[in-house]
Short mmCIF file of C-alpha atoms in Angstrom, two decimals:
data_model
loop_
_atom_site.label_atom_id
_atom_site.label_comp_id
_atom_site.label_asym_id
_atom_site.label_seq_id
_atom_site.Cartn_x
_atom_site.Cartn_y
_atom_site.Cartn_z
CA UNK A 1481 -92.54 -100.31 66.89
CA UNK A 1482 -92.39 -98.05 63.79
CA UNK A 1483 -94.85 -100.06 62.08
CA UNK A 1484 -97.14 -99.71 64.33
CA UNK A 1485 -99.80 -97.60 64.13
CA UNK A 1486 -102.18 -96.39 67.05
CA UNK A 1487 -104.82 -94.79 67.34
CA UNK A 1488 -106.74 -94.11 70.79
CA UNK A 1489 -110.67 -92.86 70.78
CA UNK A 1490 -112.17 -91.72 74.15
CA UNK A 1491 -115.58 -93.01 74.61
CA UNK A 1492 -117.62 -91.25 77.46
CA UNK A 1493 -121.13 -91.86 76.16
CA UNK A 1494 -121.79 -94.59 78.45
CA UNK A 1495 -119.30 -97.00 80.28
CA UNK A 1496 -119.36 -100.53 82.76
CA UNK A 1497 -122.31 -99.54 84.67
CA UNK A 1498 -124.57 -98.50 82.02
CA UNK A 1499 -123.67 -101.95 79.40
CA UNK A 1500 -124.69 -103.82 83.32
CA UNK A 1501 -127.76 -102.15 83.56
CA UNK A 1502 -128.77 -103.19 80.40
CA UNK A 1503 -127.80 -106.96 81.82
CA UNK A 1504 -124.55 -107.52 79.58
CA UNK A 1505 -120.97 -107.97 81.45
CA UNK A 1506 -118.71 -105.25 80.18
CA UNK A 1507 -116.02 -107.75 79.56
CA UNK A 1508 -118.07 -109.68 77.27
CA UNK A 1509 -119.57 -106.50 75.82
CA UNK A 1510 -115.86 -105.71 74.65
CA UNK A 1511 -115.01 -108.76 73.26
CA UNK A 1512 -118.12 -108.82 71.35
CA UNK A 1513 -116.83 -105.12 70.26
CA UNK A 1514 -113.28 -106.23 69.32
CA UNK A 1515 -114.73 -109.65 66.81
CA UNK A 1516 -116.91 -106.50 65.47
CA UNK A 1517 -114.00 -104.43 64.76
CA UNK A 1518 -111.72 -107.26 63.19
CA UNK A 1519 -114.49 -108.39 61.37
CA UNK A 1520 -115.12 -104.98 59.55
CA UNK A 1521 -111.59 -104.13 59.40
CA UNK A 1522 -110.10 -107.34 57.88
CA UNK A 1523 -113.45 -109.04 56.21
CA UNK A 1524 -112.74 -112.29 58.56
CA UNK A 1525 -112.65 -113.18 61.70
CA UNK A 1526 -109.49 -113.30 64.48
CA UNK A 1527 -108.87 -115.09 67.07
CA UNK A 1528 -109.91 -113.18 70.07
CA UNK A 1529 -107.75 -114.01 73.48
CA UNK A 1530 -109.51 -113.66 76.69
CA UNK A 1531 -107.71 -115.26 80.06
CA UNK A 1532 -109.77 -117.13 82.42
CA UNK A 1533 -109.18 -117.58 86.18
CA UNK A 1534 -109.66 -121.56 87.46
CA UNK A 1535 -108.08 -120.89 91.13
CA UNK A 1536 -111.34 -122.09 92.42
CA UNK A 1537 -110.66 -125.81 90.88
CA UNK A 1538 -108.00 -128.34 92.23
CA UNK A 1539 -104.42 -126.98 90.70
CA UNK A 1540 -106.40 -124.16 89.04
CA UNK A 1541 -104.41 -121.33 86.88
CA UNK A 1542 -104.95 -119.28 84.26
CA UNK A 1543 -106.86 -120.63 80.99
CA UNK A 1544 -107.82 -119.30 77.40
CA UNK A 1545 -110.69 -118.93 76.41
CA UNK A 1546 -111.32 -118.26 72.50
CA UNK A 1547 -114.85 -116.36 72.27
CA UNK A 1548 -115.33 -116.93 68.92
CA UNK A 1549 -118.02 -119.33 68.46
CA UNK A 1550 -120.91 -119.92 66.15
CA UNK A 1551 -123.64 -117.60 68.19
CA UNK A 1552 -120.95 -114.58 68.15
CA UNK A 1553 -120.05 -115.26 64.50
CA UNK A 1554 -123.94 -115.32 63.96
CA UNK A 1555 -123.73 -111.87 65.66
CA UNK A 1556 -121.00 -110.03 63.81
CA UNK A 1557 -122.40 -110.85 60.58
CA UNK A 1558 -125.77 -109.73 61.74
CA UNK A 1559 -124.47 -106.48 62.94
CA UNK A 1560 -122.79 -106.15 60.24
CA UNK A 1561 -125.22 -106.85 57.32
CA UNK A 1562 -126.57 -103.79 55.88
CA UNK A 1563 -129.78 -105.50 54.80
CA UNK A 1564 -131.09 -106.10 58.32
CA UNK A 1565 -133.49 -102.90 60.02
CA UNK A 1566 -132.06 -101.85 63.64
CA UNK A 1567 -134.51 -103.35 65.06
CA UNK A 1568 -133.67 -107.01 63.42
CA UNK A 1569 -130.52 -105.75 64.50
CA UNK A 1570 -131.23 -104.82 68.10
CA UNK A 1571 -133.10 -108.33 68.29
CA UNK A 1572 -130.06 -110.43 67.27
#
């Protein structure tokens, strides 16, 4: 625990219901947020952990699902790429 080092930023600028009205899920919005971060933190990506309910199926329980894939890789280097305009950036 000493080595760890924390840091917590309140964001109030918009929250669940605004990312929804825009016609994103606010999980997936903070996934997409977290392979951002790692990205530009560590110059590679990380293997992102996000559990997934199957109750509904026969013998269901909980799964993992890895959310890196080639469209959010294609994403975070996109967002990321200081070449592109905001608006190549907002149409990614």
């Amino acid at each position: 625990i000493e080595a760890l080092d924390l840091t917590i930023l309140e964001y109030d600028a918009y929250g669940g219901a605004e990312i929804q009205a825009a016609g994103y899920p606010p999980d997936a919005f903070g996934q997409m947020a977290l392979q951002v971060a790692g990205y530009r933190t560590l110059g590679q990506f990380v293997g992102t952990y996000e559990s997934t309910q199957t109750r509904q199926f026969l013998h269901g329980r909980t799964e993992t699902t890895r959310t890196v894939s080639p469209a959010s890789v294609a994403f975070v280097q996109g967002l990321s790429d200081p070449s592109l305009t905001l608006t190549q950036k907002q149409d990614l």
